[in-house]
Short mmCIF file of C-alpha atoms in Angstrom, two decimals:
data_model
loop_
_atom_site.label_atom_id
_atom_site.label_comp_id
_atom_site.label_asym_id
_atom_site.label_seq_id
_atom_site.Cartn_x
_atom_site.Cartn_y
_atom_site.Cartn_z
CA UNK A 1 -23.55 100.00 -14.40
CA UNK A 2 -23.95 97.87 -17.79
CA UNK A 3 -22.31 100.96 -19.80
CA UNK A 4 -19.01 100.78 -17.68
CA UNK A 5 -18.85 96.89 -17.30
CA UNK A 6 -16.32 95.91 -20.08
CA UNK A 7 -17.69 92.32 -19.97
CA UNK A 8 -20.69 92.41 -21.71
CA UNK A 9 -19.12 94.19 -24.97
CA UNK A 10 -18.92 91.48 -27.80
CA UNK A 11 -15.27 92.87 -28.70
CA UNK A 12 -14.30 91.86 -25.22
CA UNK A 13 -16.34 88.93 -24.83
CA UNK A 14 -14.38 87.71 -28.17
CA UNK A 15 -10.94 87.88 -26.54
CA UNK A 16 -11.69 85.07 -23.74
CA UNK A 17 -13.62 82.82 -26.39
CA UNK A 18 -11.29 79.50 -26.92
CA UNK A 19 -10.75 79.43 -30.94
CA UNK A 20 -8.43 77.52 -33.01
CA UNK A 21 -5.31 78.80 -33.72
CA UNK A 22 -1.79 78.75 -35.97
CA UNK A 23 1.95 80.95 -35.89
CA UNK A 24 4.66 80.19 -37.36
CA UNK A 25 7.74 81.97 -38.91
CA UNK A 26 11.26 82.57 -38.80
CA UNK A 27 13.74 85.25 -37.34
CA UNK A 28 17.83 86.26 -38.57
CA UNK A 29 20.14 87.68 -36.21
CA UNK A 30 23.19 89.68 -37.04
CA UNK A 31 25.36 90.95 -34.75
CA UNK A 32 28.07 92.99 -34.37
CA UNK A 33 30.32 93.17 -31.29
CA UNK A 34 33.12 94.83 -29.86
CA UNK A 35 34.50 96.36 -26.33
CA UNK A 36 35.78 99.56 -27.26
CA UNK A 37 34.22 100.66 -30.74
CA UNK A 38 30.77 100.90 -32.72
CA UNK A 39 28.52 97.97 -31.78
CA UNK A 40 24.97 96.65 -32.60
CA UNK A 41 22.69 94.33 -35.11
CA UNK A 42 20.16 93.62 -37.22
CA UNK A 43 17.28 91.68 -36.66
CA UNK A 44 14.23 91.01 -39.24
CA UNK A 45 11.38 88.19 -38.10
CA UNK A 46 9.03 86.80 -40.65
CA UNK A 47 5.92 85.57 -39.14
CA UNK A 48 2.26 84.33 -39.50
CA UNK A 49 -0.38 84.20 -36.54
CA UNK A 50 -3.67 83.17 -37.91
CA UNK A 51 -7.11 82.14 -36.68
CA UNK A 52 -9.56 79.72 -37.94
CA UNK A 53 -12.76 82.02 -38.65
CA UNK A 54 -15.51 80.56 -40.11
CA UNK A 55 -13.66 77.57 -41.69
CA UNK A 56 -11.48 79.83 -43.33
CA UNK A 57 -7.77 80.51 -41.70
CA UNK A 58 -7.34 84.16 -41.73
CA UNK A 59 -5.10 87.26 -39.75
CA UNK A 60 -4.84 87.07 -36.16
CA UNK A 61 -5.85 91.25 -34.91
CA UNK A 62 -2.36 91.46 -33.55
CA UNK A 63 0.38 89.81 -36.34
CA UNK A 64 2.80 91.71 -38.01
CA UNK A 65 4.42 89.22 -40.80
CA UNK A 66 7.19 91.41 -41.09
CA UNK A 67 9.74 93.08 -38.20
CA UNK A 68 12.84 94.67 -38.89
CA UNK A 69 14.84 96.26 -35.90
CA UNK A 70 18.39 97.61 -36.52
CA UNK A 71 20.26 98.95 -33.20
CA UNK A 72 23.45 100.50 -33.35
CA UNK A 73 25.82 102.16 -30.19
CA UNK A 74 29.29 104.18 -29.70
CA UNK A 75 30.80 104.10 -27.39
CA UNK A 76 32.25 107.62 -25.96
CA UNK A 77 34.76 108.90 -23.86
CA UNK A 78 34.24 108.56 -19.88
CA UNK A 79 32.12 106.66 -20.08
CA UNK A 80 29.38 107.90 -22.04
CA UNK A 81 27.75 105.76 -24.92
CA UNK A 82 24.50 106.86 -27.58
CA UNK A 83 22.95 104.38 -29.46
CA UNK A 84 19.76 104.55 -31.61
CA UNK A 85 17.20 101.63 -32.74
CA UNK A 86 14.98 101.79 -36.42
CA UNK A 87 12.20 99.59 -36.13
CA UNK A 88 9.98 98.59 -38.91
CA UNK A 89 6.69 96.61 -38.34
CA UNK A 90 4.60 95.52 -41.13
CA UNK A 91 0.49 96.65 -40.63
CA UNK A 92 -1.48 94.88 -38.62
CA UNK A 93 -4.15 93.11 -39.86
CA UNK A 94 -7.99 95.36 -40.41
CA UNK A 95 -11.20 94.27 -40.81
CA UNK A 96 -13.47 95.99 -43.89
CA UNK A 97 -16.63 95.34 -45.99
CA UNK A 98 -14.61 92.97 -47.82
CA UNK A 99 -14.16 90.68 -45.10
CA UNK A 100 -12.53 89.58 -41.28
CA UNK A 101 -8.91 91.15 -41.55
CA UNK A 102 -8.90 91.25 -45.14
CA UNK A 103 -6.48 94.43 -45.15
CA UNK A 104 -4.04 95.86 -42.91
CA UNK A 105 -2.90 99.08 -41.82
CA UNK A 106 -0.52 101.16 -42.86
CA UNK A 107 3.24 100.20 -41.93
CA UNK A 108 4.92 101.22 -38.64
CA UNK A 109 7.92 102.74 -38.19
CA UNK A 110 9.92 104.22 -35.32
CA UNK A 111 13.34 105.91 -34.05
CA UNK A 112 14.74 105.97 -30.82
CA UNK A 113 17.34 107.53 -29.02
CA UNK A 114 19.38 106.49 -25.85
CA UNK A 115 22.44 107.95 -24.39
CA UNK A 116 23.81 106.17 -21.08
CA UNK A 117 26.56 107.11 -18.45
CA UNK A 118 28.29 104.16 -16.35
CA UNK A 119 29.82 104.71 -13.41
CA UNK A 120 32.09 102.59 -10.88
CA UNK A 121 31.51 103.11 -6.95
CA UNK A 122 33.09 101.10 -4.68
CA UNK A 123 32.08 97.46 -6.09
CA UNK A 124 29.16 98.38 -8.13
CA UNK A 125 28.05 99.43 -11.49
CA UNK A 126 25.88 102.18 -11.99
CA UNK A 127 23.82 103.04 -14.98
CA UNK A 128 22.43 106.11 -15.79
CA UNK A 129 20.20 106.42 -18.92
CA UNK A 130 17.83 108.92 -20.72
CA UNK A 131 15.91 106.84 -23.55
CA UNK A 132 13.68 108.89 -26.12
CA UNK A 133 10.84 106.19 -28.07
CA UNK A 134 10.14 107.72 -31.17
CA UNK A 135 12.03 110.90 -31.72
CA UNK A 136 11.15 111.67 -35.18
CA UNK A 137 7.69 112.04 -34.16
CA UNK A 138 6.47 108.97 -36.85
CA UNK A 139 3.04 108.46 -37.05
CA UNK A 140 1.20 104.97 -35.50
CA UNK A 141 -2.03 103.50 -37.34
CA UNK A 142 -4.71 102.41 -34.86
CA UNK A 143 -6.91 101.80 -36.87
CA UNK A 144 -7.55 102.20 -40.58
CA UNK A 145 -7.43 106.32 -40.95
CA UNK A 146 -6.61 106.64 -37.84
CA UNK A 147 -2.88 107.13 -36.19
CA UNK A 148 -1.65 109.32 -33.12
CA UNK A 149 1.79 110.66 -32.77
CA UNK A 150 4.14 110.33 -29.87
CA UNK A 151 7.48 110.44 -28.12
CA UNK A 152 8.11 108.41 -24.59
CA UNK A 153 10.98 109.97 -22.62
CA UNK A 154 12.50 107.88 -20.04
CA UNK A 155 15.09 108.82 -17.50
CA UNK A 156 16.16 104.77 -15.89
CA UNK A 157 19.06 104.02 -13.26
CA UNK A 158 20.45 100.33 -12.80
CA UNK A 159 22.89 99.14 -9.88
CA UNK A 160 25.23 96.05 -10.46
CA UNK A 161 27.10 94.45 -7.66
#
């Protein structure tokens, strides 16, 4: 069925076509650490991904130029530790009557929570964690106008020997 074959659409038929292409940037790491009290960093990224279009070097779909994360963690009695994460991304880049990815959408921003409990049996490590992506319910752009809200809950275990 031509309708449900994703090959033949031009938007998919663009993402195997070989073009010519340029990144480049820069990232900062700051970090904090410590076995007993408040721990975490800071992160920021400044980067370029661009394609050649038409001669001209413009936006690849997917960069954001700017990232920010900042993660911090406490460490609590038996055990127990909560953390949270800010992340910032700049828009990503949007195509209008103006031209190929001549704007971007709005910014991107995100909370999340995590809370883990470790525990020691026998010679292993056990984590247990609950991790909450996007708490505060912040909206995502899709596409220009057009954003979704959303929170991922995760419940994770991890083993150590």
């Amino acid at each position: 069925d031509k309708e449900t074959n994703n090959s033949n659409r031009p938007d998919f038929q663009d993402l195997l076509k070989a073009q010519l292409g340029r990144a480049y940037g820069l990232e900062v790491l700051l970090r904090k650490r410590s076995r007993s009290g408040p721990y975490g960093w800071v992160s920021y990224t400044l980067s370029l991904s661009e394609r050649l279009k038409e001669g001209t070097w413009a936006p690849f779909d997917f960069d954001r130029t700017h990232l920010l994360n900042v993660v911090a963690a406490v460490p609590l009695p038996r055990n127990w530790e909560i953390g949270a994460r800010f992340q910032y991304q700049h828009g990503k880049p949007a195509t209008t009557t103006s031209g190929y990815n001549t704007a971007r959408t709005d910014a991107y921003m995100r909370l999340d929570l995590r809370i883990d409990k470790r525990v020691v049996y026998n010679r292993w490590l056990l984590d247990f964690y609950v991790d909450i992506t996007n708490v505060a319910l912040l909206p995502e752009e899709v596409a220009p106008g057009q954003s979704f809200r959303y929170v991922f809950p995760t419940i994770g275990f991890r083993a150590r020997l």
